[in-house]
CSV table of C-alpha atoms and ligand atoms in Angstrom, one decimal:
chain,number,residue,atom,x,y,z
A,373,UNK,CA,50.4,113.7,107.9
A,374,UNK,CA,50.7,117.0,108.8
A,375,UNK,CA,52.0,120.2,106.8
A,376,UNK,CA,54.9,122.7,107.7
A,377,UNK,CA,51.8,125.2,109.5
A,378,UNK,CA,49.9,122.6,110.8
A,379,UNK,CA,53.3,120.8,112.3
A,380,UNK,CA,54.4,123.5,113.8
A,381,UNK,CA,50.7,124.7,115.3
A,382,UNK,CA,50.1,121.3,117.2
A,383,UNK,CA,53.7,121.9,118.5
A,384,UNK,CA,53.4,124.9,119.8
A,385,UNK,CA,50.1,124.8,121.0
A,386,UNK,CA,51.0,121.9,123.2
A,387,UNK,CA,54.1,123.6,125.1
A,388,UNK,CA,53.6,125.3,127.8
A,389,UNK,CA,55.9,128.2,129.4
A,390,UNK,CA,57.8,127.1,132.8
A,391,UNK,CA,58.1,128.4,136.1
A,392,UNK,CA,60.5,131.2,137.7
A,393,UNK,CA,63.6,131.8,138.9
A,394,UNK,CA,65.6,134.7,140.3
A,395,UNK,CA,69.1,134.6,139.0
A,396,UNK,CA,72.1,137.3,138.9
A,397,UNK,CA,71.4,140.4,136.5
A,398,UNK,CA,74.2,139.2,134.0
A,399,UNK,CA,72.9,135.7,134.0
A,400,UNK,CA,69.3,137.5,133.0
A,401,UNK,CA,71.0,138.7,129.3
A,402,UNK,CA,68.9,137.2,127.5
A,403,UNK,CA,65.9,135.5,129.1
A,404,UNK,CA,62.3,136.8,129.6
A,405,UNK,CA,61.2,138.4,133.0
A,406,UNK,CA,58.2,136.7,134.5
A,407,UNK,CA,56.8,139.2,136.5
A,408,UNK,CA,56.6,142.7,135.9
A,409,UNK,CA,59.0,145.4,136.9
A,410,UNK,CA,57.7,148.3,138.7
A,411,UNK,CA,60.0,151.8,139.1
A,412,UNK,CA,60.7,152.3,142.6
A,413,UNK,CA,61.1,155.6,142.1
A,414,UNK,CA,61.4,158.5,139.8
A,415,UNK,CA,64.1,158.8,136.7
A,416,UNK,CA,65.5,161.2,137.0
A,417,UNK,CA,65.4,161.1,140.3
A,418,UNK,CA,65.8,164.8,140.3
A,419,UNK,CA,65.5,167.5,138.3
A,420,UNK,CA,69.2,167.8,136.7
A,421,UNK,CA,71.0,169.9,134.1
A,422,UNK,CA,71.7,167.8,130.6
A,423,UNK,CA,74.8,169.9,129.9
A,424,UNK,CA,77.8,171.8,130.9
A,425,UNK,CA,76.9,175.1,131.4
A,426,UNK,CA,75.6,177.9,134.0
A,427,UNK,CA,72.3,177.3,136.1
A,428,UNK,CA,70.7,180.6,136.3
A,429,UNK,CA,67.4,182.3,136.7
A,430,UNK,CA,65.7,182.7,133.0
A,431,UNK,CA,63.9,185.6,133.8
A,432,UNK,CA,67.1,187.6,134.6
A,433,UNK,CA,68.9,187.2,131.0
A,434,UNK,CA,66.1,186.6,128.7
A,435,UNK,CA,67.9,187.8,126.1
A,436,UNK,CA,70.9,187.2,126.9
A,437,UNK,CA,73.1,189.2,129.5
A,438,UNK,CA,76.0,189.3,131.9
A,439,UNK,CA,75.8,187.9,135.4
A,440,UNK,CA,77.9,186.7,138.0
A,441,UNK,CA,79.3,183.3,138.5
A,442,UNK,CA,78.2,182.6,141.9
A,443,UNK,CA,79.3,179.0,142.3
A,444,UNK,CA,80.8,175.7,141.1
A,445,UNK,CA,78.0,172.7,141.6
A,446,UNK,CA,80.0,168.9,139.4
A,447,UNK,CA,78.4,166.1,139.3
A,448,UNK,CA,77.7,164.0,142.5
A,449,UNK,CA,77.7,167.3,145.0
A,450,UNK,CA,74.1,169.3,145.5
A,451,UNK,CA,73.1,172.4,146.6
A,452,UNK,CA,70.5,173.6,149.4
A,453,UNK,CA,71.2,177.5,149.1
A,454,UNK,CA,69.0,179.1,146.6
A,455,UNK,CA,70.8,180.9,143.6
A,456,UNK,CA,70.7,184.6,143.9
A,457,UNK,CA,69.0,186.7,141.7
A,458,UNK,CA,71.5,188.0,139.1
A,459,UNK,CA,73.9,185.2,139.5
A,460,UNK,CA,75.0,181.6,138.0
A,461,UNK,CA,76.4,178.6,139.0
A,462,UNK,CA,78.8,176.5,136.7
A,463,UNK,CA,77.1,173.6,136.7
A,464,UNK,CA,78.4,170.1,135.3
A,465,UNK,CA,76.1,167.3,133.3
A,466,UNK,CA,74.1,165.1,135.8
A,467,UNK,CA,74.6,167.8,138.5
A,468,UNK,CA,71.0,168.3,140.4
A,469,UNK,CA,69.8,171.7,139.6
A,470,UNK,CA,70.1,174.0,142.5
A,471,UNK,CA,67.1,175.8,144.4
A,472,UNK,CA,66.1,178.9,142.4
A,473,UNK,CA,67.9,178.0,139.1
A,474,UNK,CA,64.7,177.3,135.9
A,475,UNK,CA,67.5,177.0,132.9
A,476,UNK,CA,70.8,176.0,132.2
A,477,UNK,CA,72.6,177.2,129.4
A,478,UNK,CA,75.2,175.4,127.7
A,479,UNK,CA,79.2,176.0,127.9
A,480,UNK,CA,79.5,176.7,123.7
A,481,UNK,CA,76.4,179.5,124.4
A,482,UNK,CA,78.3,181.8,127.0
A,483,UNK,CA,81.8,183.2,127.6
A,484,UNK,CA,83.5,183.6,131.3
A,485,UNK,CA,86.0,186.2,132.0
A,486,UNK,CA,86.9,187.8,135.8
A,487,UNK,CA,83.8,186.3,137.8
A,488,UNK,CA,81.4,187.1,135.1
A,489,UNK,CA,79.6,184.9,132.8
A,490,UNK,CA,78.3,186.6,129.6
A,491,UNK,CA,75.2,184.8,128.3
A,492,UNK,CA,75.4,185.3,124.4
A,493,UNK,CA,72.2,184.1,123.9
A,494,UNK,CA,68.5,184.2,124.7
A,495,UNK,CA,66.9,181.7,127.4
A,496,UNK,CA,64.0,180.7,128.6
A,497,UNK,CA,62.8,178.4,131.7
A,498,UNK,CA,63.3,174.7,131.2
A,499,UNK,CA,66.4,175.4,129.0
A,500,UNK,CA,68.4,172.3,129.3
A,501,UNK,CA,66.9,170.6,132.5
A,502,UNK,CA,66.2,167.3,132.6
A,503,UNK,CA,62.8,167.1,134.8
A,504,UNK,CA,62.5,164.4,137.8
A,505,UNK,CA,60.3,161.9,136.4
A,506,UNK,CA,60.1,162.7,132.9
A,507,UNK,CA,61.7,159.6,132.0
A,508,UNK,CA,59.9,156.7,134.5
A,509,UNK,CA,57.4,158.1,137.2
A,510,UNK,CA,57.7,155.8,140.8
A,511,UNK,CA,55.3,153.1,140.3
A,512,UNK,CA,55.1,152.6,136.4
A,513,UNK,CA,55.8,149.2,135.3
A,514,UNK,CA,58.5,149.6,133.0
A,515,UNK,CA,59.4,146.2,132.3
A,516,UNK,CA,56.2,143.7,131.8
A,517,UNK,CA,56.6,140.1,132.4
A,518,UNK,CA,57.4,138.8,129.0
A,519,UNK,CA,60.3,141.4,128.2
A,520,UNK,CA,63.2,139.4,127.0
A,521,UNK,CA,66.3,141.5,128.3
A,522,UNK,CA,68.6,142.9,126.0
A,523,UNK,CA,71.7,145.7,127.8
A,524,UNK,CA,69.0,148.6,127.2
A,525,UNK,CA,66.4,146.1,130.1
A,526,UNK,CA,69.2,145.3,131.8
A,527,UNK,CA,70.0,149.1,132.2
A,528,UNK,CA,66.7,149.9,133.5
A,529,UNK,CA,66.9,147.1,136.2
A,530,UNK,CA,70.3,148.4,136.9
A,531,UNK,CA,69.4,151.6,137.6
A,532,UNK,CA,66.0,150.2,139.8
A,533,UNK,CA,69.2,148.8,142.0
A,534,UNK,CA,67.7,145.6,141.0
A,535,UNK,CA,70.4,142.6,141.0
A,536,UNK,CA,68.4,139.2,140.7
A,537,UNK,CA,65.7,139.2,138.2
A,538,UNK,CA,63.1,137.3,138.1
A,539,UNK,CA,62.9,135.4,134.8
A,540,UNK,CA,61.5,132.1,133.3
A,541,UNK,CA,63.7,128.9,134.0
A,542,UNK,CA,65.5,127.6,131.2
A,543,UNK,CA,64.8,124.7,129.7
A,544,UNK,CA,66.3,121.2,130.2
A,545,UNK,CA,66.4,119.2,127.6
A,546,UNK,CA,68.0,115.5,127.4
A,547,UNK,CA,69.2,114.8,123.8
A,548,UNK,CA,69.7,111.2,122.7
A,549,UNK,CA,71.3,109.6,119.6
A,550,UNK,CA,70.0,105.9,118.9
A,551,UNK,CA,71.4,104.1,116.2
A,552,UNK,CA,74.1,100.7,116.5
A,553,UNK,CA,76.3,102.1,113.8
A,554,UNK,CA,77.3,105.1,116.2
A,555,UNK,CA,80.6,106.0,118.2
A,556,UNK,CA,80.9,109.6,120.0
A,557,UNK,CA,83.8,111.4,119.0
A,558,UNK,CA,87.3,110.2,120.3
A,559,UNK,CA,86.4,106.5,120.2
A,560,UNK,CA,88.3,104.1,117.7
A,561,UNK,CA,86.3,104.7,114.2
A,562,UNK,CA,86.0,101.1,113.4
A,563,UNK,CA,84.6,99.5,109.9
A,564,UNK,CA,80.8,100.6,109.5
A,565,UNK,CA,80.6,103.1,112.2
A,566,UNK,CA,80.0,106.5,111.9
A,567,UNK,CA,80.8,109.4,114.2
A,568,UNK,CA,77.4,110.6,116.2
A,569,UNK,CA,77.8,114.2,115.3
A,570,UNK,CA,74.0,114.7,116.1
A,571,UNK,CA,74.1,114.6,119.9
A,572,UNK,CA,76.6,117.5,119.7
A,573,UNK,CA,75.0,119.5,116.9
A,574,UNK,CA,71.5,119.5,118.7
A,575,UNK,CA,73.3,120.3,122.3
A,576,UNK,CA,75.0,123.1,120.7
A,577,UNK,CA,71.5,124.5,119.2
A,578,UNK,CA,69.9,124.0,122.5
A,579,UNK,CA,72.6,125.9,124.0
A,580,UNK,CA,71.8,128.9,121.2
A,581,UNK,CA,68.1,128.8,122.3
A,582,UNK,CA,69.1,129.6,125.7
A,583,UNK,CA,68.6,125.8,127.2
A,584,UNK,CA,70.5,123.5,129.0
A,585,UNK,CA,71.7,120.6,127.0
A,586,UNK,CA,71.3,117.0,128.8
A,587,UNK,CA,73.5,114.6,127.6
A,588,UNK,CA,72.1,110.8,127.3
A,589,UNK,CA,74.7,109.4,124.9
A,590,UNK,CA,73.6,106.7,122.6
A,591,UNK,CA,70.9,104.1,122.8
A,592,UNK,CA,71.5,100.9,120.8
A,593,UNK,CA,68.8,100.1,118.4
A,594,UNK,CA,67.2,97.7,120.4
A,595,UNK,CA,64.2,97.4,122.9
A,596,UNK,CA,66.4,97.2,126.6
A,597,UNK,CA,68.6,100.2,125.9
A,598,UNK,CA,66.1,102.5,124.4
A,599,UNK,CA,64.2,101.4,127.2
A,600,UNK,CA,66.6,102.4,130.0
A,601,UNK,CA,67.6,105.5,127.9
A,602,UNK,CA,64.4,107.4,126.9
A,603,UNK,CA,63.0,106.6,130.7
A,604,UNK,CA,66.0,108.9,131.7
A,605,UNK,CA,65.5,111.3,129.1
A,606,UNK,CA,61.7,111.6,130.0
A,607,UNK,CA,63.3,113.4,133.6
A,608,UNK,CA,63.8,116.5,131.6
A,609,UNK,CA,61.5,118.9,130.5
A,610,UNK,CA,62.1,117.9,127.2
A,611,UNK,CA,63.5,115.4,125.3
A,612,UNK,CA,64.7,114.8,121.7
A,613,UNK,CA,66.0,111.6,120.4
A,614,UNK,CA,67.4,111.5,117.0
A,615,UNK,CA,67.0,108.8,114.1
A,616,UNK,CA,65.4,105.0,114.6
A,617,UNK,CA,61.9,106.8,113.3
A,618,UNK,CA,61.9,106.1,109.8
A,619,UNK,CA,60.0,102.3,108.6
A,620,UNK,CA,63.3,100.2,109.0
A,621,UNK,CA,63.6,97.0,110.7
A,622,UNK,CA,65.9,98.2,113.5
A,623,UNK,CA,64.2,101.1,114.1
A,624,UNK,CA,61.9,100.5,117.7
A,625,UNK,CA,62.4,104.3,119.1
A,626,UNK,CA,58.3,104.4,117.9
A,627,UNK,CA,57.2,101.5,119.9
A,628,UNK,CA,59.2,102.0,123.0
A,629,UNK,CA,57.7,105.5,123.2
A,630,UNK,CA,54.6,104.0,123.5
A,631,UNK,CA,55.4,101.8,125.9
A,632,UNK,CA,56.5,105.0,128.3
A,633,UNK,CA,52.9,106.1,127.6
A,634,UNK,CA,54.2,109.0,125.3
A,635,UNK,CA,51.0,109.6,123.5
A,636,UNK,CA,52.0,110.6,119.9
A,637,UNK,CA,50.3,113.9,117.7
A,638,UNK,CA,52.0,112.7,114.5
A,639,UNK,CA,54.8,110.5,113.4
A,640,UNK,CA,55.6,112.4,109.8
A,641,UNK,CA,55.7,115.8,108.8
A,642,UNK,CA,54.9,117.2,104.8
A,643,UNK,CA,58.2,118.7,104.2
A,644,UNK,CA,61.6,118.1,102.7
A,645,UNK,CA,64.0,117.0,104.0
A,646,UNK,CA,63.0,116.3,107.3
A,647,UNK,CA,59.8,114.0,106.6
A,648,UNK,CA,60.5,111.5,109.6
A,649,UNK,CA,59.8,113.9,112.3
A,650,UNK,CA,57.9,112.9,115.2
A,651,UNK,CA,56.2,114.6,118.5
A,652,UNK,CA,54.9,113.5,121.4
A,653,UNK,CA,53.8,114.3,124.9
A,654,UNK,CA,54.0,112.2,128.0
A,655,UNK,CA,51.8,114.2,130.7
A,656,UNK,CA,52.3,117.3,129.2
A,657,UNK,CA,55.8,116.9,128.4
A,658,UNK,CA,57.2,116.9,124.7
A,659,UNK,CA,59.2,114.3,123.2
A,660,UNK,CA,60.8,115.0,119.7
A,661,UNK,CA,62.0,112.2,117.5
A,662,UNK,CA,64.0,113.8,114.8
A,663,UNK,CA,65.5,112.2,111.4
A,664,UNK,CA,69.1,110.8,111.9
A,665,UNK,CA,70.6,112.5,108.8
A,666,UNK,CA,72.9,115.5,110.3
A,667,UNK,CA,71.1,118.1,107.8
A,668,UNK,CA,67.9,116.8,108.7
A,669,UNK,CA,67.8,116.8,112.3
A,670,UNK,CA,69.3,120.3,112.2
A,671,UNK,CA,66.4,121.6,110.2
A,672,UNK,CA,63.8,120.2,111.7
A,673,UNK,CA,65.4,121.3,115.1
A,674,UNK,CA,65.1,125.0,113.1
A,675,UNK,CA,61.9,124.8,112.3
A,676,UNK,CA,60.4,123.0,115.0
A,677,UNK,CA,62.1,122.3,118.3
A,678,UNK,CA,63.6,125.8,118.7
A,679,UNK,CA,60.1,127.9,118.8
A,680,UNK,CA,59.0,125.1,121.0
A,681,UNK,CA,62.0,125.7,123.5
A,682,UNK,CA,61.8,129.6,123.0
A,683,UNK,CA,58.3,129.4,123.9
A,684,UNK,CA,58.8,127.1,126.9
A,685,UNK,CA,61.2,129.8,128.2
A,686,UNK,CA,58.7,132.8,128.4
A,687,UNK,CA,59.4,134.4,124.5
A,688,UNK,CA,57.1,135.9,123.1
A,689,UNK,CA,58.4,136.4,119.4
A,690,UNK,CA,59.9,132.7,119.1
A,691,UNK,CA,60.5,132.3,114.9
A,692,UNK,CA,63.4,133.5,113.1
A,693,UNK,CA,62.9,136.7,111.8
A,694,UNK,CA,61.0,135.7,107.9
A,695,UNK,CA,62.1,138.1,105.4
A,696,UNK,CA,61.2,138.4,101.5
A,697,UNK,CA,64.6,137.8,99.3
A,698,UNK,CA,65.0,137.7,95.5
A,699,UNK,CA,66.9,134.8,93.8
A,700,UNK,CA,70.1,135.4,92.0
A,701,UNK,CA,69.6,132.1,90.1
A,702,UNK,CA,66.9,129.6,90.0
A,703,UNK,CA,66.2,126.9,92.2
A,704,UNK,CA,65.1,123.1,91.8
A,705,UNK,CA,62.2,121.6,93.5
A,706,UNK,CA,59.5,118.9,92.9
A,707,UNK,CA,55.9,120.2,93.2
A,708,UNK,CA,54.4,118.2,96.7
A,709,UNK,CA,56.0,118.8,99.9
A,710,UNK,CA,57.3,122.1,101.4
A,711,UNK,CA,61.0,122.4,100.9
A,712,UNK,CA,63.6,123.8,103.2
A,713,UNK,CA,66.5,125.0,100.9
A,714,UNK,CA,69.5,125.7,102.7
A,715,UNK,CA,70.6,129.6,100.8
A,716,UNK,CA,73.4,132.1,101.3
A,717,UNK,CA,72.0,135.6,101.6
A,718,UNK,CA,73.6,138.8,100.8
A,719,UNK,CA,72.1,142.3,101.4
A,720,UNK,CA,72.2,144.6,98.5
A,721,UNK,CA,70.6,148.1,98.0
A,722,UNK,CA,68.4,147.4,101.0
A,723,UNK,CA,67.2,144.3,99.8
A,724,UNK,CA,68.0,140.4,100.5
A,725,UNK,CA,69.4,138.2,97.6
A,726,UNK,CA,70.1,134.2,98.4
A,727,UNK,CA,71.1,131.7,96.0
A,728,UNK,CA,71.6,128.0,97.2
A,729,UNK,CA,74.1,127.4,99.5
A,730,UNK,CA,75.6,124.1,97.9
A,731,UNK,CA,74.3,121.2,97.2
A,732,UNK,CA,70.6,120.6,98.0
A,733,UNK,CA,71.1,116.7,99.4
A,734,UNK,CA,70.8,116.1,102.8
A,735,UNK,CA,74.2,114.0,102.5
A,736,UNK,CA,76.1,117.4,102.4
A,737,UNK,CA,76.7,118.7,105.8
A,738,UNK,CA,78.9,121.6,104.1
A,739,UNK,CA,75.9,123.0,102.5
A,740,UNK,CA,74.7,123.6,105.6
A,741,UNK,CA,78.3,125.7,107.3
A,742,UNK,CA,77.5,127.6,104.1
A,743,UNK,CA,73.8,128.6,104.4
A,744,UNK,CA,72.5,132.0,106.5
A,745,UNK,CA,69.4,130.9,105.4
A,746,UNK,CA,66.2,128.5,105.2
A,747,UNK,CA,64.1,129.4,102.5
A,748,UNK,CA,60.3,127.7,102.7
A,749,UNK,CA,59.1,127.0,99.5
A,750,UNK,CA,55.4,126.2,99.2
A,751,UNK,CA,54.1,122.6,98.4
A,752,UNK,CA,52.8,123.7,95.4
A,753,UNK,CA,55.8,125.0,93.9
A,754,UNK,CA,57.7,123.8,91.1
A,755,UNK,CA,60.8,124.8,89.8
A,756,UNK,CA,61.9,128.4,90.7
A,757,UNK,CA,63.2,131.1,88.6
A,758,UNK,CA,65.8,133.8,88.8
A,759,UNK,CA,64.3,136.9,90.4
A,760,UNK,CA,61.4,135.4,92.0
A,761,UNK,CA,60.7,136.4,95.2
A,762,UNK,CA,60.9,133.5,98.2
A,763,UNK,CA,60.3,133.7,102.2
A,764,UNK,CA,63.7,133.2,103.6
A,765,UNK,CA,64.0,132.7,108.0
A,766,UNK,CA,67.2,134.6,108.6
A,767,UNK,CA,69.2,131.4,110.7
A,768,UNK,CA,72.3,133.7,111.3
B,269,AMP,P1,68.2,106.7,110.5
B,269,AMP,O1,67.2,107.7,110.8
B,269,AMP,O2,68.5,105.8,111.6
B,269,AMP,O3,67.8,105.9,109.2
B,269,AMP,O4,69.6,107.4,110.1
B,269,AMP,C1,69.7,108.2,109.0
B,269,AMP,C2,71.1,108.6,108.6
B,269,AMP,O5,71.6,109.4,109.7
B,269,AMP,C3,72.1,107.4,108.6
B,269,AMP,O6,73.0,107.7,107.5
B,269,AMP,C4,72.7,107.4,109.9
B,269,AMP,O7,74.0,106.8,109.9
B,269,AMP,C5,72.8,108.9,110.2
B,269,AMP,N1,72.9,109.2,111.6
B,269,AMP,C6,72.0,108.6,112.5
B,269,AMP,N2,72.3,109.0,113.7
B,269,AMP,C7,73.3,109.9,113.6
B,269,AMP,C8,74.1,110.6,114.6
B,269,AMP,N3,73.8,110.6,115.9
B,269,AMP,N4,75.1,111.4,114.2
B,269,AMP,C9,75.4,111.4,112.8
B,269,AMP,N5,74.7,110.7,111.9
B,269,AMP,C10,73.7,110.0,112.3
B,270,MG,MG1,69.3,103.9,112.5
């Protein structure tokens, strides 16, 4: 059986990143380009002043000086006269800085009165110009294949006049719930039945990873539907099935994968909760069989479908940011497996404090509305003390 590390290695080495597509720029928020960007051409793409002021010769008011106002240039017009010695032109932010001009100086610097322009202090070429190409020369690649776009990338690409990006495809991923005790919500709740929450719960994490959810609905727990049902979900680039792993008599999801010649790395995983966690590949493609318990599959879905997804999708960086956190009170754990203990953190004096979030069995689902947190608690470990220090991955 593998541990937490070792789980998560095998997982990640086996998934591969997908293919390309161009979409829209706001449907590229986001995603991760998969080719590089180039800058067609320079930023600025002239030289231009970076304030409100008077354009001017430096060397005619180095220290300052009186001069005439010789023009008005806002932003959006241009100017192909040169500026005559001993004058200025009022000059607004953004405004290309006409022929002749070196300097601009600023509104709050100068004072105008009857055609003049007194300069009250001293300047010196380059004063307030923003160069062409000082920002992005023509040609440099910006935006390397691998940048996940966030608005500051999608302003670059803007301003390249770029409007379809290219970026990695989003995942598909086909979600099915097994189990004969389940109805989907809005059916009649009948004696013994239970509400399958999980199909929803792991669409609605696939949709926060950036993937598309496929919805299979629920395979009975025997042979014929699973059959029908994971043949379906095997279409997609990946699928996840949840419960009908664990050793009990109704659960076949285990041998009907094998029958679909889904070749399995392991079956179990060294953790709690979450032990009865499975993955697979059939040609390259990854099948995940997660624990039925709602807390459960949502953690292992955490911890190990949504770097898998992330990483199928072209990210670079796919875990939670891990941060170190101090524990208000002490914590409870068995020395064997790593735990995953669901924690609420707070931020205090520049440093993260958790405590647990409720009650640690995975029968409470409430635990989990209230946790911001996972923290991952060594095998080793016993019980833990106020004030130690723990590794906590930020889920919110
Ligand atoms: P199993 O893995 O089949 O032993 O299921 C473990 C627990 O999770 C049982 O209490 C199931 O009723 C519950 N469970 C299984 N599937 C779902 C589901 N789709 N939605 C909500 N609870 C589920
Ligand atoms: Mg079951």
């Amino acid at each position: 059986m593998p541990t937490f590390e070792e789980a998560r290695k095998i997982i990640l080495d086996s998934v591969v990143t997908l293919g390309m597509e161009k979409v829209e720029i706001l449907s590229a928020v986001g995603r991760v380009l998969a080719e590089d960007v180039a800058a067609p051409w320079d930023m600025p793409l002239w030289d231009n002043t970076a304030m409100d002021g008077y354009a001017l010769w430096a060397a005619d008011c180095p220290e300052g000086g009186s001069l005439k106002v010789a023009g008005f240039l806002p932003a959006g017009d241009h100017m192909t006269d040169e500026v005559e010695r001993g004058t200025a032109v009022k000059i607004m932010t953004g405004a290309p800085i006409p022929p002749g001009a070196d300097a601009v100086v600023p509104y709050e610097e100068t004072e105008e009165q009857d055609g003049q322009v007194f300069i009250k202090t001293a300047v010196k070429p380059g004063d307030h110009i923003r160069f062409k190409g000082e920002d992005v020369k023509t040609g440099e690649t910006v935006l390397p294949a691998g940048t996940r776009l966030r608005p500051s990338e999608i302003s670059m690409l803007a301003s390249f006049g770029k409007l379809f990006i290219p970026v990695h495809r989003k995942v598909h991923v086909a979600i099915l719930s097994t189990g004969d005790e389940l109805v989907d919500p809005g059916e009649a709740l009948t004696p013994g039945k239970i509400i399958n929450s999980n199909s929803l719960a792991l669409a609605a994490a696939v949709v926060q990873a950036g993937g598309i959810p496929v919805m299979l609905g629920i395979a009975r727990d025997n042979r014929e539907s699973l059959r029908e049902k994971l043949a379906e979900g095997l279409r997609a680039d990946v699928l996840i099935t949840s419960a009908g792993v664990s050793a009990g008599d109704c659960d076949y999801v285990r041998d009907v994968l094998a029958e679909l010649m889904v070749s399995q790395a392991f079956w179990k995983i060294d953790i709690k909760p979450g032990r009865p966690t499975a993955f697979g590949l059939r040609d390259g493609k990854p099948v995940f069989s997660l624990p039925g318990n709602p807390v459960s599959s949502l953690l292992t879905f955490e911890e190990f479908v949504r770097p898998a997804l992330l990483k199928m999708m072209g990210h670079r960086r796919v875990l939670r940011p891990m941060v170190k956190a101090t524990l208000k009170e002490g914590l409870r754990k068995k020395p064997g497996r790593v735990n995953f203990i669901r924690v609420a953190v707070e931020q205090e004096n520049g440093d993260f404090l958790v405590q647990s979030a409720g009650k640690q069995d995975t029968g409470f689902l409430k635990t989990l509305l209230l946790a911001d947190g996972i923290a991952v608690i060594p095998a080793e470990r016993g019980d833990l003390n106020a004030g130690e220090r723990v590794n906590v991955h930020l889920i919110d």
